[in-house]
Amino acid sequence: MSVTVMTHTTNRVAIITGASSGIGKATAEALAEDGLIVVLSARRAKKLDALADRIESNGGDALVVPADVTNDDDLVSLVETVKDEFGRIDVLVNAAGFGLFGSVEETSIDEARYQFDVNMFGLARLTQLVIPVMREQHSGTIVNISSMGGKVWTPMGAWYHATKHALEGWSDCLRYELAPHGIDVVVVEPGAINTEWGDIMVDGLLERSGDGPYAEMAQDVADASRENSSDGSDPEVIATAISNAVRADDPKNRYVAGRYAKPMIALRRFGGDRVYDRVVDYMV
């Protein structure tokens, strides 16, 4: 169900993609607790309805607008719906995404393109649509969920890491462009988080590369990924970081949170490629 909220509200309004599960869901709950009206968006409408009911039962306000971030018509409709309903957009949290893992040789270019469509181009298109609203307000916060994988790498994840490294540079340029218009751009770099992301990633990895010339490496990566995911931080850790960024008058450019994120990023930065490579060999 969609929760009807008064038009022309003075409350801040946040659009959250990928809100049906994981980090997106936890973020929606956190921002609703902070008093924002949350617009819940994802492909899975039933899960969004359940989340909206939960938020409403806790005294918050939510609006469900299902959308596929790879469908331009969906994204246009999402933004137009929010503008018509509230007349403003104060926060955009780009949390939709997935991890495409498998050897470069065995991963089709069509799959790689779809990885970029979800993790980069869909995010970029929705951001383009939201910017004019925030620019007219001369205020707003755009939160892009990257990963520690935007600064480091893991075996068999070439296409996933390519999207996150791209997102990091894209966000830096966007931050500089939008600063004169009163719009903040924030990058969040989660570490290992205990969500369904890891299981989906491992299933795809083994489907692509579980047999053949990279089978041993794929199995090692799958085993390590399962262990790290089950031992990961709760999504609420990332939701708290996002809440802090959204509430800050002058948010940091980057927020790093979640298990392994800070030490792995520091290791790559200060130890260099050779040291980092040895650690990856040990972990996998």
Coordinates of C-alpha atoms in Angstrom, one line a residue:
M1 CA 0.0 0.0 0.0
S2 CA 1.0 3.6 -0.4
V3 CA 0.8 5.8 2.6
T4 CA -0.9 9.1 1.8
V5 CA 0.9 12.2 3.1
M6 CA -0.2 15.8 3.1
T7 CA 0.9 17.7 0.0
H8 CA 3.1 20.8 0.4
T9 CA 4.7 19.4 3.5
T10 CA 7.4 21.3 5.4
N11 CA 9.0 18.0 6.3
R12 CA 12.1 17.0 4.5
V13 CA 11.5 14.4 1.8
A14 CA 14.0 11.5 1.0
I15 CA 13.9 9.2 -2.0
I16 CA 15.6 5.9 -1.3
T17 CA 16.3 3.3 -4.0
G18 CA 16.9 -0.3 -3.2
A19 CA 14.6 0.2 -0.2
S20 CA 13.1 -3.3 -0.2
S21 CA 16.1 -4.9 1.6
G22 CA 19.5 -4.5 3.1
I23 CA 21.1 -1.1 3.4
G24 CA 18.2 0.6 1.6
K25 CA 15.6 -0.8 4.0
A26 CA 17.6 0.0 7.1
T27 CA 18.2 3.6 5.8
A28 CA 14.5 4.1 5.1
E29 CA 13.7 3.2 8.7
A30 CA 16.5 5.4 10.1
L31 CA 15.5 8.5 8.1
A32 CA 11.9 8.0 9.0
E33 CA 12.9 7.9 12.7
D34 CA 14.7 11.2 12.0
G35 CA 11.4 12.7 10.9
L36 CA 11.9 12.7 7.2
I37 CA 9.1 11.5 4.8
V38 CA 10.6 8.5 3.0
V39 CA 9.8 7.6 -0.6
L40 CA 10.5 3.9 -0.9
S41 CA 11.5 2.7 -4.3
A42 CA 12.6 -0.7 -5.6
R43 CA 11.3 -3.3 -8.0
R44 CA 9.7 -5.5 -5.4
A45 CA 6.5 -3.6 -4.5
K46 CA 5.2 -6.1 -1.9
K47 CA 8.3 -5.7 0.2
L48 CA 8.0 -2.0 0.0
D49 CA 4.4 -2.1 1.1
A50 CA 5.3 -4.1 4.2
L51 CA 8.1 -1.6 5.0
A52 CA 5.7 1.3 4.6
D53 CA 3.3 -0.3 7.0
R54 CA 6.0 -0.8 9.5
I55 CA 7.2 2.8 9.2
E56 CA 3.7 4.1 9.6
S57 CA 3.0 1.9 12.6
N58 CA 6.0 3.5 14.3
G59 CA 4.7 7.0 13.6
G60 CA 6.6 7.8 10.4
D61 CA 5.4 8.8 6.9
A62 CA 6.2 6.8 3.8
L63 CA 5.2 6.7 0.1
V64 CA 5.7 3.6 -2.0
V65 CA 6.8 4.3 -5.6
P66 CA 8.1 1.1 -7.3
A67 CA 10.7 1.6 -9.9
D68 CA 13.4 -0.2 -11.8
V69 CA 16.5 1.9 -11.9
T70 CA 17.3 0.6 -15.4
N71 CA 14.0 1.8 -16.8
D72 CA 14.0 5.5 -17.7
D73 CA 10.2 5.8 -17.7
D74 CA 10.1 4.4 -14.2
L75 CA 12.7 7.0 -13.0
V76 CA 10.9 9.9 -14.6
S77 CA 7.6 8.8 -13.1
L78 CA 9.2 8.4 -9.6
V79 CA 10.6 12.0 -9.6
E80 CA 7.3 13.4 -11.0
T81 CA 5.3 11.6 -8.4
V82 CA 7.4 12.9 -5.6
K83 CA 7.3 16.5 -7.0
D84 CA 3.5 16.3 -7.4
E85 CA 3.0 14.9 -3.9
F86 CA 5.4 17.0 -1.9
G87 CA 6.7 19.8 -4.1
R88 CA 10.3 19.1 -2.9
I89 CA 13.1 16.6 -2.8
D90 CA 15.6 17.1 0.0
V91 CA 17.6 13.8 0.0
L92 CA 18.4 11.1 -2.6
V93 CA 19.9 7.9 -1.3
N94 CA 21.1 5.8 -4.2
A95 CA 21.2 2.4 -2.6
A96 CA 20.1 0.1 -5.4
G97 CA 22.8 -2.2 -6.6
F98 CA 24.2 -5.7 -6.9
G99 CA 27.5 -7.5 -7.2
L100 CA 28.4 -9.2 -10.5
F101 CA 31.2 -11.7 -9.8
G102 CA 32.8 -14.2 -12.1
S103 CA 36.0 -14.4 -14.2
V104 CA 36.3 -11.7 -16.9
E105 CA 36.7 -14.5 -19.5
E106 CA 33.4 -16.2 -18.6
T107 CA 31.3 -13.1 -17.9
S108 CA 29.3 -11.9 -20.9
I109 CA 29.6 -8.3 -22.0
D110 CA 25.7 -8.1 -21.8
E111 CA 26.0 -9.1 -18.1
A112 CA 28.7 -6.5 -17.6
R113 CA 26.6 -3.8 -19.3
Y114 CA 23.7 -4.6 -17.0
Q115 CA 26.0 -4.3 -14.0
F116 CA 26.9 -0.8 -15.1
D117 CA 23.2 0.0 -15.9
V118 CA 22.2 -0.8 -12.3
N119 CA 25.2 0.3 -10.3
M120 CA 26.2 3.4 -12.3
F121 CA 23.9 4.6 -15.2
G122 CA 20.6 4.1 -13.4
L123 CA 21.9 5.9 -10.4
A124 CA 23.3 8.7 -12.7
R125 CA 20.0 9.1 -14.5
L126 CA 17.9 9.3 -11.3
T127 CA 20.4 11.9 -10.0
Q128 CA 20.1 13.9 -13.2
L129 CA 16.3 14.0 -12.7
V130 CA 16.6 15.1 -9.0
I131 CA 19.2 17.8 -9.4
P132 CA 17.0 20.5 -10.9
V133 CA 14.6 20.2 -8.0
M134 CA 17.4 20.5 -5.5
R135 CA 19.0 23.3 -7.5
E136 CA 15.8 25.4 -7.4
Q137 CA 15.6 24.8 -3.7
H138 CA 19.3 25.7 -3.3
S139 CA 19.6 22.7 -0.9
G140 CA 19.8 19.0 -0.9
T141 CA 21.9 15.9 -0.1
I142 CA 22.7 13.2 -2.6
V143 CA 24.1 10.0 -1.0
N144 CA 25.8 7.5 -3.3
I145 CA 26.4 4.0 -1.8
S146 CA 29.7 2.9 -3.1
S147 CA 31.7 0.2 -1.2
M148 CA 35.1 -0.4 0.2
G149 CA 35.3 -2.1 -3.2
G150 CA 35.4 1.4 -4.7
K151 CA 38.9 1.7 -3.2
V152 CA 40.1 -1.9 -3.1
W153 CA 39.5 -5.0 -5.1
T154 CA 38.6 -8.7 -4.6
P155 CA 39.3 -11.6 -6.9
M156 CA 36.6 -12.4 -9.6
G157 CA 34.9 -9.1 -9.1
A158 CA 36.3 -7.1 -12.0
W159 CA 33.0 -5.7 -13.3
Y160 CA 31.6 -5.0 -9.8
H161 CA 34.7 -3.1 -8.8
A162 CA 34.7 -1.3 -12.1
T163 CA 31.3 0.2 -11.3
K164 CA 32.3 1.2 -7.8
H165 CA 35.6 2.8 -8.8
A166 CA 33.6 4.7 -11.5
L167 CA 31.1 5.8 -9.0
E168 CA 33.8 7.2 -6.7
G169 CA 35.2 9.5 -9.4
W170 CA 31.8 10.4 -10.8
S171 CA 30.7 11.5 -7.3
D172 CA 33.8 13.6 -6.7
C173 CA 33.1 15.5 -10.0
L174 CA 29.4 15.9 -9.1
R175 CA 30.2 17.2 -5.6
Y176 CA 32.3 20.0 -7.1
E177 CA 29.6 20.9 -9.7
L178 CA 26.8 21.0 -7.2
A179 CA 28.5 22.7 -4.3
P180 CA 27.8 26.3 -5.6
H181 CA 24.1 25.3 -5.7
G182 CA 23.9 24.3 -2.1
I183 CA 23.8 20.6 -2.8
D184 CA 26.0 18.1 -0.9
V185 CA 27.2 14.9 -2.5
V186 CA 28.3 12.2 -0.1
V187 CA 29.9 8.8 -0.8
V188 CA 29.3 6.0 1.7
E189 CA 31.8 3.1 1.5
P190 CA 30.4 0.0 3.4
G191 CA 32.6 -2.9 4.3
A192 CA 31.2 -6.5 4.8
I193 CA 27.5 -6.2 5.6
N194 CA 25.3 -9.1 6.6
T195 CA 22.6 -8.9 3.8
E196 CA 21.3 -11.1 1.0
W197 CA 23.8 -9.3 -1.3
G198 CA 26.5 -11.9 -0.5
D199 CA 24.4 -14.9 -1.2
I200 CA 23.2 -13.5 -4.5
M201 CA 26.8 -12.7 -5.5
V202 CA 28.1 -16.1 -4.6
D203 CA 25.4 -17.9 -6.6
G204 CA 26.2 -15.9 -9.7
L205 CA 29.9 -16.4 -9.2
L206 CA 29.6 -20.2 -9.1
E207 CA 27.1 -20.2 -12.0
R208 CA 29.6 -18.4 -14.2
S209 CA 32.9 -19.7 -13.0
G210 CA 32.2 -22.7 -10.8
D211 CA 33.3 -25.1 -13.5
G212 CA 36.2 -24.6 -16.0
P213 CA 39.6 -22.9 -15.8
Y214 CA 38.8 -20.7 -12.8
A215 CA 36.8 -23.2 -10.8
E216 CA 39.3 -23.5 -7.9
M217 CA 39.6 -19.7 -7.5
A218 CA 35.9 -19.2 -7.8
Q219 CA 35.2 -21.7 -5.0
D220 CA 37.9 -20.1 -2.8
V221 CA 36.3 -16.7 -3.3
A222 CA 32.8 -18.1 -2.7
D223 CA 33.9 -19.7 0.6
A224 CA 35.7 -16.5 1.8
S225 CA 32.7 -14.4 0.8
R226 CA 30.2 -16.6 2.7
E227 CA 32.4 -16.4 5.8
N228 CA 32.9 -12.6 5.5
S229 CA 29.2 -11.9 4.8
S230 CA 27.9 -14.0 7.8
D231 CA 30.5 -12.2 10.0
G232 CA 29.6 -8.8 8.5
S233 CA 28.1 -5.8 10.2
D234 CA 24.4 -5.2 10.4
P235 CA 22.9 -2.9 7.7
E236 CA 22.0 -0.5 10.5
V237 CA 25.6 0.5 10.8
I238 CA 25.5 2.0 7.3
A239 CA 22.1 3.5 7.9
T240 CA 23.5 5.3 10.9
A241 CA 26.3 6.7 8.8
I242 CA 23.8 7.9 6.2
S243 CA 21.6 9.4 8.9
N244 CA 24.6 11.3 10.3
A245 CA 25.4 12.6 6.8
V246 CA 21.8 13.7 6.1
R247 CA 21.5 15.5 9.5
A248 CA 24.9 17.3 9.2
D249 CA 25.0 20.9 8.1
D250 CA 28.4 20.2 6.5
P251 CA 28.6 16.5 5.8
K252 CA 31.9 14.7 5.1
N253 CA 32.7 13.8 1.6
R254 CA 33.0 10.1 2.5
Y255 CA 31.7 7.9 5.3
V256 CA 33.5 4.5 5.8
A257 CA 31.6 2.0 8.0
G258 CA 31.2 -1.7 8.4
R259 CA 33.4 -4.7 9.0
Y260 CA 36.8 -4.6 7.3
A261 CA 36.2 -1.4 5.5
K262 CA 38.6 1.0 7.3
P263 CA 41.5 -1.5 7.6
M264 CA 41.3 -2.7 4.0
I265 CA 41.1 0.7 2.6
A266 CA 44.1 1.8 4.8
L267 CA 46.1 -1.2 3.8
R268 CA 45.7 -0.5 0.1
R269 CA 46.4 3.2 0.5
F270 CA 49.5 2.9 2.7
G271 CA 50.8 -0.6 1.9
G272 CA 50.5 -0.3 -1.8
D273 CA 49.6 -2.9 -4.4
R274 CA 52.2 -5.6 -3.5
V275 CA 51.3 -5.7 0.2
Y276 CA 47.6 -5.7 -0.6
D277 CA 48.0 -8.5 -3.1
R278 CA 49.7 -10.7 -0.5
V279 CA 46.9 -10.1 2.0
V280 CA 44.3 -11.1 -0.6
D281 CA 46.2 -14.3 -1.3
Y282 CA 46.2 -15.0 2.4
M283 CA 42.4 -14.3 2.8
V284 CA 41.4 -16.3 -0.3

